Short mmCIF file of C-alpha atoms in Angstrom, two decimals:
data_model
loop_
_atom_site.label_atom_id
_atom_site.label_comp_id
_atom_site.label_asym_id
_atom_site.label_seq_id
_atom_site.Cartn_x
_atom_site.Cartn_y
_atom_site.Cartn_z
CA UNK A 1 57.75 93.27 110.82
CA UNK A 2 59.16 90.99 108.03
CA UNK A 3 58.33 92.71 104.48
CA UNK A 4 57.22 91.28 101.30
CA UNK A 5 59.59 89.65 98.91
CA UNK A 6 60.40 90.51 94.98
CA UNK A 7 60.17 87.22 92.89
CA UNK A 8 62.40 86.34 90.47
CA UNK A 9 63.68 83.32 88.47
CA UNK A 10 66.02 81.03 89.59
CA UNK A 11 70.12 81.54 89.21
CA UNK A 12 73.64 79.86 90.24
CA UNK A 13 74.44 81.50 93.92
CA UNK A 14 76.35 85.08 93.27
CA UNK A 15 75.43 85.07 89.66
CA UNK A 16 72.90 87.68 88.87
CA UNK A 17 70.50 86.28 86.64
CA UNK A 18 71.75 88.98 83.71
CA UNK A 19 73.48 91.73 83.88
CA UNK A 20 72.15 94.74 85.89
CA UNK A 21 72.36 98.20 84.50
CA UNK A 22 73.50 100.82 86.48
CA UNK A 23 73.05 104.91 86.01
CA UNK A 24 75.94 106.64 87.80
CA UNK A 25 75.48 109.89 88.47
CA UNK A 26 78.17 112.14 89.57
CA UNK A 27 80.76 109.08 88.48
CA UNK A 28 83.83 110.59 88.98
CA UNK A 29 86.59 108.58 87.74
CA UNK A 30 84.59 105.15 87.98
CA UNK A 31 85.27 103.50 91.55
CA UNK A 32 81.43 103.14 92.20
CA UNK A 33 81.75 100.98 88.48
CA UNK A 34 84.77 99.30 89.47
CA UNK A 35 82.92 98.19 92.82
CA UNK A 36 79.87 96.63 91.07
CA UNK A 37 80.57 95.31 87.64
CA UNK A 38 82.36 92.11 89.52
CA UNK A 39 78.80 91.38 90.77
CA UNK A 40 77.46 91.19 87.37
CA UNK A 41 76.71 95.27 87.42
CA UNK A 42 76.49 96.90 84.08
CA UNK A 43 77.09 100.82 83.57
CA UNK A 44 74.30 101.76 80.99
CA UNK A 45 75.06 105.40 81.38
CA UNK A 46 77.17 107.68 83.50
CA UNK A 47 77.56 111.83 84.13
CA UNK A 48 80.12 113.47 85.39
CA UNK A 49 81.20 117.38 84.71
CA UNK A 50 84.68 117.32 84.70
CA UNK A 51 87.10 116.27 81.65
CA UNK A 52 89.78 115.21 83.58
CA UNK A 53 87.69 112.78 85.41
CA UNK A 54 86.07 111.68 82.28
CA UNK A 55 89.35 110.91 81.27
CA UNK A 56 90.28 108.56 83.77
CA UNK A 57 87.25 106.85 83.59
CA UNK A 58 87.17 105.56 80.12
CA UNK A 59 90.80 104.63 80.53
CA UNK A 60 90.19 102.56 83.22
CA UNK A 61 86.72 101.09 81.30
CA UNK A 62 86.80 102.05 77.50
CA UNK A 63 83.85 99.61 77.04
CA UNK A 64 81.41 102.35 79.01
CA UNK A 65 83.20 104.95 76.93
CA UNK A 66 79.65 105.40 74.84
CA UNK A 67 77.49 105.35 78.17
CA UNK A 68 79.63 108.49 79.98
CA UNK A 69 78.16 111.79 78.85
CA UNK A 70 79.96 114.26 80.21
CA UNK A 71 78.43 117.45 81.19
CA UNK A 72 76.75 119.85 84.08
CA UNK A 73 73.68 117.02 85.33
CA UNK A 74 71.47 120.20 85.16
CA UNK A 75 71.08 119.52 81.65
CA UNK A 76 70.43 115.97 82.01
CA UNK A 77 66.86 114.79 81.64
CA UNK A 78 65.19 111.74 82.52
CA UNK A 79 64.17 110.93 78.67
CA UNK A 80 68.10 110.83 77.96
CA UNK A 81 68.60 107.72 80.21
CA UNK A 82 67.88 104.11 79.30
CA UNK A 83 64.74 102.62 80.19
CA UNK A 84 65.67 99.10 81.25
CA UNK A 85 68.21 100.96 84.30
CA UNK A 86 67.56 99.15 87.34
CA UNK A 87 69.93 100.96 90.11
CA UNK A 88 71.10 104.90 89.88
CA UNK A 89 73.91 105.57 91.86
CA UNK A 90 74.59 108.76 92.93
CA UNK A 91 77.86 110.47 94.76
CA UNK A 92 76.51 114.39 94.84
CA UNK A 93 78.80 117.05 96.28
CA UNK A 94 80.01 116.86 99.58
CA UNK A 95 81.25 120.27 100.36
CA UNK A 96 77.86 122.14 101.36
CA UNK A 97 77.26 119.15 103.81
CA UNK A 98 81.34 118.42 105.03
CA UNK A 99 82.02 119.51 108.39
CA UNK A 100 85.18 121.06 106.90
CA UNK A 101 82.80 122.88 104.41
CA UNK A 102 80.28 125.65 104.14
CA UNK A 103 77.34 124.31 105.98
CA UNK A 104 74.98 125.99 103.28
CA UNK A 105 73.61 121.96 103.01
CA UNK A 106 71.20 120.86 100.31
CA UNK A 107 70.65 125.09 99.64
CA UNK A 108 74.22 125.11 98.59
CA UNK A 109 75.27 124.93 94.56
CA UNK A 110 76.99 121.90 95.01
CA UNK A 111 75.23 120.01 97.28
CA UNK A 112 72.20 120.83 96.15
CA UNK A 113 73.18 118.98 92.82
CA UNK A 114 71.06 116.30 95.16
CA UNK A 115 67.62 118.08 93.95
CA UNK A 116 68.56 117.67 89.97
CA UNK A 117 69.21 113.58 90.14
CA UNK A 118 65.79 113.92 91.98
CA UNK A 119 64.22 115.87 89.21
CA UNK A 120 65.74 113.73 86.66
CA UNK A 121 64.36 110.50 88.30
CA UNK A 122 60.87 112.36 88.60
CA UNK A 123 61.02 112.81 84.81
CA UNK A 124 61.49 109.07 84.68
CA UNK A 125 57.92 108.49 85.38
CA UNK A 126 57.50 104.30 85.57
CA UNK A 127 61.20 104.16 84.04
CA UNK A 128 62.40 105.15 87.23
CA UNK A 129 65.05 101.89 88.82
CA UNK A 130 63.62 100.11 91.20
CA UNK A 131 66.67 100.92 93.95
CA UNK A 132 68.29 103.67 94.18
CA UNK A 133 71.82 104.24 96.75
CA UNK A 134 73.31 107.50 97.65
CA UNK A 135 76.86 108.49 99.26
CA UNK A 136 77.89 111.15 100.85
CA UNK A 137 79.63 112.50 104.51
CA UNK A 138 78.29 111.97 107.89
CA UNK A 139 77.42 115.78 107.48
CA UNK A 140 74.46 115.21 105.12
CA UNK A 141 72.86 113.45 108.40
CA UNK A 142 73.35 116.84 110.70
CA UNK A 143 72.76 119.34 108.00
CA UNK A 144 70.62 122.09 109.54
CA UNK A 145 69.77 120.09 112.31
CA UNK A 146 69.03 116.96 110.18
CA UNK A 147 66.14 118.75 107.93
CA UNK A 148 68.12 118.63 104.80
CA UNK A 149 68.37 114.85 105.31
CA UNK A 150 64.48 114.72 105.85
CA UNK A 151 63.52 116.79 103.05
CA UNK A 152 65.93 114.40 101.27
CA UNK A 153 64.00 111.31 102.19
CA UNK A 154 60.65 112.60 101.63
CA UNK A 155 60.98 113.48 98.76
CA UNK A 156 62.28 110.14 97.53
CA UNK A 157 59.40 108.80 99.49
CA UNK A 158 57.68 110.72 96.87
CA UNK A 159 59.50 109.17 94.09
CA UNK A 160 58.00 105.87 95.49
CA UNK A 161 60.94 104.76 97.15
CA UNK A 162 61.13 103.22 100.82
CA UNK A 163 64.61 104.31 102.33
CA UNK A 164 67.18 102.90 104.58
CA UNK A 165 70.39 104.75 106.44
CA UNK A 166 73.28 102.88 106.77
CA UNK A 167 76.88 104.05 107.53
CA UNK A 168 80.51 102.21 106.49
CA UNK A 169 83.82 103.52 107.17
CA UNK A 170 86.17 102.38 104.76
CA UNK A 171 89.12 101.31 107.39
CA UNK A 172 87.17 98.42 107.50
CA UNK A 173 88.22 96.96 104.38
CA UNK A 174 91.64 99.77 103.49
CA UNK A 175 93.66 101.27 105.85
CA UNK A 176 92.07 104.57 105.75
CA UNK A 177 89.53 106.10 107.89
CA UNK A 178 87.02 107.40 105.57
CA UNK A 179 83.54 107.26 107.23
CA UNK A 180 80.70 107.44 104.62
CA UNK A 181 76.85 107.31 104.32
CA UNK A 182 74.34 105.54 102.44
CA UNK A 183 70.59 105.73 101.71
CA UNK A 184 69.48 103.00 99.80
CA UNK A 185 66.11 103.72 98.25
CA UNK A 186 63.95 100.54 97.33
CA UNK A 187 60.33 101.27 95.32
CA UNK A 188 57.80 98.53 95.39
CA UNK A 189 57.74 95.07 97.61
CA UNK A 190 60.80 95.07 99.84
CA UNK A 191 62.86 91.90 99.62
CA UNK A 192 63.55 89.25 101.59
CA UNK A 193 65.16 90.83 104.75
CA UNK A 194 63.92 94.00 105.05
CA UNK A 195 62.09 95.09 108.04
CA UNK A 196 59.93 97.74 108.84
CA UNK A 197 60.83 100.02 112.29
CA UNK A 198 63.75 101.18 113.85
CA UNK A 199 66.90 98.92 113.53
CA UNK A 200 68.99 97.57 116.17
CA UNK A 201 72.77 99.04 116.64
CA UNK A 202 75.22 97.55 114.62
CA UNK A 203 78.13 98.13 112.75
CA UNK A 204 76.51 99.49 110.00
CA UNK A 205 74.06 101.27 111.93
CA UNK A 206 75.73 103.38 115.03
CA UNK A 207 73.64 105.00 117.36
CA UNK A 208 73.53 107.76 115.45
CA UNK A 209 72.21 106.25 112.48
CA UNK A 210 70.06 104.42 114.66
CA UNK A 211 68.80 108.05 115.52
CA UNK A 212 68.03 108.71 112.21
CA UNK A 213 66.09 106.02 111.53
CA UNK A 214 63.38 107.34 115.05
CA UNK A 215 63.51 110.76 113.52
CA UNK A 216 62.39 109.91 110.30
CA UNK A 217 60.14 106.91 111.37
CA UNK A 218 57.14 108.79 110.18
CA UNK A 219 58.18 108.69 106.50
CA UNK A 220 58.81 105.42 104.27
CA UNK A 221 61.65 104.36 105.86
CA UNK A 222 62.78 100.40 106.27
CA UNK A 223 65.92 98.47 107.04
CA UNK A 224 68.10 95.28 105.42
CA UNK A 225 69.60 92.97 107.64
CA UNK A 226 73.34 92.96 107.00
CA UNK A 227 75.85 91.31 108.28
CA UNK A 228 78.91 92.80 110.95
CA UNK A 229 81.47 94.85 108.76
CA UNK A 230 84.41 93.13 108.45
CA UNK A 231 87.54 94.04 111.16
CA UNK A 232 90.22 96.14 108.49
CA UNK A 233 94.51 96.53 108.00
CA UNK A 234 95.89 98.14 110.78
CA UNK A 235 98.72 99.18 109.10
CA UNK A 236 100.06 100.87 105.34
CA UNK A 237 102.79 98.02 104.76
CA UNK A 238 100.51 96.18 101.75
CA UNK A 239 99.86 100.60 100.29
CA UNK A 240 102.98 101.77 100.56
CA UNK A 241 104.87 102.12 97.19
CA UNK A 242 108.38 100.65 97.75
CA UNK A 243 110.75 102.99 96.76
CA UNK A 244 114.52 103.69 96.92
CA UNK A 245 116.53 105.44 99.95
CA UNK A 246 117.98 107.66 97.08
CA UNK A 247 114.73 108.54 95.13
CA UNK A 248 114.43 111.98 94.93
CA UNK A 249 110.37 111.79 95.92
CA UNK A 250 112.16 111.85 99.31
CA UNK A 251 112.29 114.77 101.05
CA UNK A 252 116.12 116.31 101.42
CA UNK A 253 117.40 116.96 104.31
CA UNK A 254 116.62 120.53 104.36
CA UNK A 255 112.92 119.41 104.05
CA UNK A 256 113.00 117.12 106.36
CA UNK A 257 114.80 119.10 108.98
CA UNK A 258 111.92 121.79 108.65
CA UNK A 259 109.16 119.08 109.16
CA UNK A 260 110.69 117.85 112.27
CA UNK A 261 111.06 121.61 113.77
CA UNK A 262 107.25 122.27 112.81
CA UNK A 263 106.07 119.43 114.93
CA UNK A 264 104.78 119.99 118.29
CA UNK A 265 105.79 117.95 121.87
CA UNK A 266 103.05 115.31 121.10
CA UNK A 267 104.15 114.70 117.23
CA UNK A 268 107.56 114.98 118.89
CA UNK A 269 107.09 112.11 120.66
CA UNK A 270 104.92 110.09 118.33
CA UNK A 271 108.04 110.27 116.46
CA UNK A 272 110.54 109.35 118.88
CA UNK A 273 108.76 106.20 119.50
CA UNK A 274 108.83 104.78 116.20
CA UNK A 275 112.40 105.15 116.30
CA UNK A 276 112.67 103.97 119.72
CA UNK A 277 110.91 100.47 118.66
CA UNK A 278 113.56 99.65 115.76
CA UNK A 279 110.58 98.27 113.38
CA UNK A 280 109.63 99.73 110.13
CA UNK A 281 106.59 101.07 110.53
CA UNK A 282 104.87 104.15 108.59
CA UNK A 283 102.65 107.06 109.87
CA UNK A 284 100.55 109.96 107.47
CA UNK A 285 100.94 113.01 108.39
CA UNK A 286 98.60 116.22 107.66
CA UNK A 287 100.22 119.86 106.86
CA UNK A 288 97.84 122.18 109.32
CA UNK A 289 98.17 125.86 110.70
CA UNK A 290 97.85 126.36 114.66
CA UNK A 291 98.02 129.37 116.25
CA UNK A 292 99.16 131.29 112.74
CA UNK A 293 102.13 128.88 112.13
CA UNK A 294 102.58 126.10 109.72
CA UNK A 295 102.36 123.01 112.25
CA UNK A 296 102.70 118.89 110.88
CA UNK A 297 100.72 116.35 112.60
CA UNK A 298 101.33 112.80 112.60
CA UNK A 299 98.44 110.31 112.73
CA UNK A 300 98.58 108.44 115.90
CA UNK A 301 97.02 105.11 114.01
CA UNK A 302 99.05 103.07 111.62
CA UNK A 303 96.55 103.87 108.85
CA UNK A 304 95.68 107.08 106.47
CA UNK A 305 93.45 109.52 107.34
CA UNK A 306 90.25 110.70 104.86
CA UNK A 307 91.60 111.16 101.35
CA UNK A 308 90.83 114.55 100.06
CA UNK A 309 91.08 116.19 96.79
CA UNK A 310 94.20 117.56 96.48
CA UNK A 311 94.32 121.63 96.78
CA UNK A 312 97.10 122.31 99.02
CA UNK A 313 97.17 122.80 102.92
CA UNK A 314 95.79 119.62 104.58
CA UNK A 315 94.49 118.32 101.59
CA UNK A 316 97.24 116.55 100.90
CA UNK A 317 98.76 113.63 102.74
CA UNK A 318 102.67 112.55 103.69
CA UNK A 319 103.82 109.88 104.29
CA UNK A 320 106.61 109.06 107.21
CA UNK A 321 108.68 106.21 106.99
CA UNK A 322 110.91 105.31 110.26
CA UNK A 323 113.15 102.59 109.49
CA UNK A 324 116.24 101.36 111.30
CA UNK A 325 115.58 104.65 113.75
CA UNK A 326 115.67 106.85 111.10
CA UNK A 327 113.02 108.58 109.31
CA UNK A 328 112.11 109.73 106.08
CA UNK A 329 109.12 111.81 104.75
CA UNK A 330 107.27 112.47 101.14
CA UNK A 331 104.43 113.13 99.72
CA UNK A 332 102.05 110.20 99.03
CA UNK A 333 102.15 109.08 95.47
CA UNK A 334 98.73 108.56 92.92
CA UNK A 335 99.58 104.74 93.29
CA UNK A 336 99.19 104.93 96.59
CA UNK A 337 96.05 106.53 96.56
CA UNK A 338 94.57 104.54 94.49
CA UNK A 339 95.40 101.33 96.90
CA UNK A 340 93.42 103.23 99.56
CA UNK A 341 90.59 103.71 97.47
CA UNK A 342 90.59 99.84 96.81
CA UNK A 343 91.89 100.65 93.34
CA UNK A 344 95.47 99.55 93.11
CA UNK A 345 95.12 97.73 89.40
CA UNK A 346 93.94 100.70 88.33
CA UNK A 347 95.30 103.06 85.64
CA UNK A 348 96.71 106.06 87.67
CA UNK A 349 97.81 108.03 84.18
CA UNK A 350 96.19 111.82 83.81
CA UNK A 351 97.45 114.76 82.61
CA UNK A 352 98.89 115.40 86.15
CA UNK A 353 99.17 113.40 89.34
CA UNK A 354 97.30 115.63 90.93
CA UNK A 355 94.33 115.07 88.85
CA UNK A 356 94.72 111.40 89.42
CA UNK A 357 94.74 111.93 93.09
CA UNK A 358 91.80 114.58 92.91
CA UNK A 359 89.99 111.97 91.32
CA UNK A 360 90.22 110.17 94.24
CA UNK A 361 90.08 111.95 96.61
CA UNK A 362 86.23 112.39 95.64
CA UNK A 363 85.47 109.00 94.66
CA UNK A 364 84.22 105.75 96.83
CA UNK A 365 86.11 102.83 98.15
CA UNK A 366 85.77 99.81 95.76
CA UNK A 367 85.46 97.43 98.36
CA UNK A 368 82.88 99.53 100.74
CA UNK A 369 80.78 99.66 97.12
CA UNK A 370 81.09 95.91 96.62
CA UNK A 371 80.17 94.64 100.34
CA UNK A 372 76.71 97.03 99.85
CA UNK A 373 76.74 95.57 96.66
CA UNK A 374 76.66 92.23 97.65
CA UNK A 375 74.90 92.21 100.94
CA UNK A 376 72.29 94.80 100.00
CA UNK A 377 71.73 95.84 96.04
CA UNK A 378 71.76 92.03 94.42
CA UNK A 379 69.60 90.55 97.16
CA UNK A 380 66.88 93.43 96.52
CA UNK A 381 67.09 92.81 92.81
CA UNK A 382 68.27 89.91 92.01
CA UNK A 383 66.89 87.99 95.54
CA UNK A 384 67.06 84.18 94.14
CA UNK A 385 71.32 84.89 93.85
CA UNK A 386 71.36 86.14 97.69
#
């Protein structure tokens, strides 16, 4: 069933009618920003606890330099934010929810960051946005057996907001596999496009999300058509920073002669046949430990697997160039990152490159944030522009 739509006056197609202002919370170094303000998005305010993020952020957008306050969200409250905010954005921890983490869910002290941006929007009262779009892993969805993802949406149901599941991976739009997902929280008449009841499978919604959606079909729950995700690179040839055969980012030989005996038969031969087919081609390659010993592993794709935040171990990504048979190995630089983030223009400068390529490794893909930008957040506020 076909819901009712939001009026609103008349603008040029994919010109918001006015800028939209945006509360980011949890903004990290500012890729959410950087993946609305081309669709006439305006950060009014943003939160983030860490300096070094901070940092980046206002370098890359010294105009929202007044808006960030940095600072634990805990002591945030829903008088400090501007009352004319129509979206709030919000990228909570991960690790309580990862697969790779703790499991502890939306009980854990990270994760659970998730029940302070509700409290804050609570305090709101009828300042609250009107939409509202969360990110995080697939894990939020399977978190103690999905409950922490129901509690999640009942209590924005609560809030007065109608929810809808929806999942991207980033590889189609970078060449990195970085699967992702969104609730996007609507209060009041639905737009144009929104239906009520389970969706059908598509690219955005899986079967699993699909799942989701009959689980929770008892709460306010709704869904926006969308268009297919677009097919992504299948290689790293327009990431990879060009580089010298003499640049000493390469691995020596010593190096590279102990990555090569670490790799087992399969990696062996994933190897071989790069050489074998005389091409340039490039492969990532994750640092793990097997069996007690130090093993590498090279991706089997021509693209990058999930960015992390770099802390050693398999955090951190190689990269493996095979040219001309012969192959050389480094460690991926912040520029190079920041490409498969859908960030390449931007300023890669901190203190460290690591805390460039932290910052990253926890943010969003600019161009996964702009296609739900475009396809899903203007037409429910802006739906004459749609």
């Amino acid at each position: 069933m076909s819901a009712t739509r939001t009026s609103a006056a008349p603008a040029p197609a994919g010109i918001v009618d006015g800028p939209i202002a945006v509360a980011e919370f949890f903004a990290g170094i500012g890729l959410m920003a950087a993946g609305l303000e081309p669709l006439g998005f305006h950060v009014a305010w943003a939160n983030d606890i860490e300096q070094a993020k901070q940092d980046l952020y206002v370098a890359n957008r010294p105009r929202s330099a007044e808006a960030f306050h940095l600072g634990d969200v805990r002591n945030a409250q829903g008088s400090d934010l501007p009352a004319a905010v129509e979206l709030a954005t919000a990228s909570f921890p991960c690790i309580d929810l990862s697969l790779a983490g703790n499991r502890k869910g939306l009980a854990g002290e990270q994760s659970g960051m998730f029940w302070e941006f509700a409290r804050v929007l609570r305090e709101m009262g009828p300042a609250r946005p009107r939409v509202v779009l969360l990110e995080n892993v697939h894990g939020f969805a399977t978190s103690h057996g999905g409950k922490d993802l129901r509690e999640a949406l009942e209590t924005m149901g609560e809030l007065g907001y109608s929810c809808d599941v929806i999942a991207v991976n980033a590889r189609h739009f970078v060449p990195q596999s970085r699967p992702r997902m969104f609730v996007i929280g609507i209060a009041g008449d639905l737009p144009k496009g929104a239906h009520l009841g389970v969706p059908p499978i598509s690219s955005a919604r899986p079967e699993w999300v699909r799942g989701v959606h009959e689980a929770n079909a008892d709460l306010r729950m709704h869904h926006m058509e969308l268009p297919e995700l677009p097919d992504g690179p299948a290689d790293l040839g327009a990431v990879v920073q060009k580089m010298a055969p003499d640049d000493d980012r390469w691995w020596d030989a010593e190096r590279l002669e102990r990555f090569t005996a670490s790799l087992r038969p399969l990696h062996v031969e994933r190897l071989q046949q790069l050489r074998d087919a005389g091409a340039t081609a490039w492969r990532t390659a994750y640092r793990r430990t097997r069996d007690g010993a130090t093993t590498w592993e090279i991706r089997a794709d021509g693209i990058a697997g999930c960015l992390r935040t770099t802390g050693g171990g398999s955090s951190k990504q190689a990269l493996v160039e095979v040219k001309r048979g012969r192959a050389r190995v480094r460690w991926m630089t912040a520029l190079e990152y920041a490409r498969l983030m859908g960030a390449g223009d931007y300023r890669t400068k901190a203190r460290t490159d690591n805390q460039a390529m932290f910052g990253f490794g926890d943010a969003v893909v600019v161009d996964v944030i702009g296609w739900i930008g475009q396809h899903y957040l203007v037409p429910a506020l802006r739906p004459s522009v749609s």
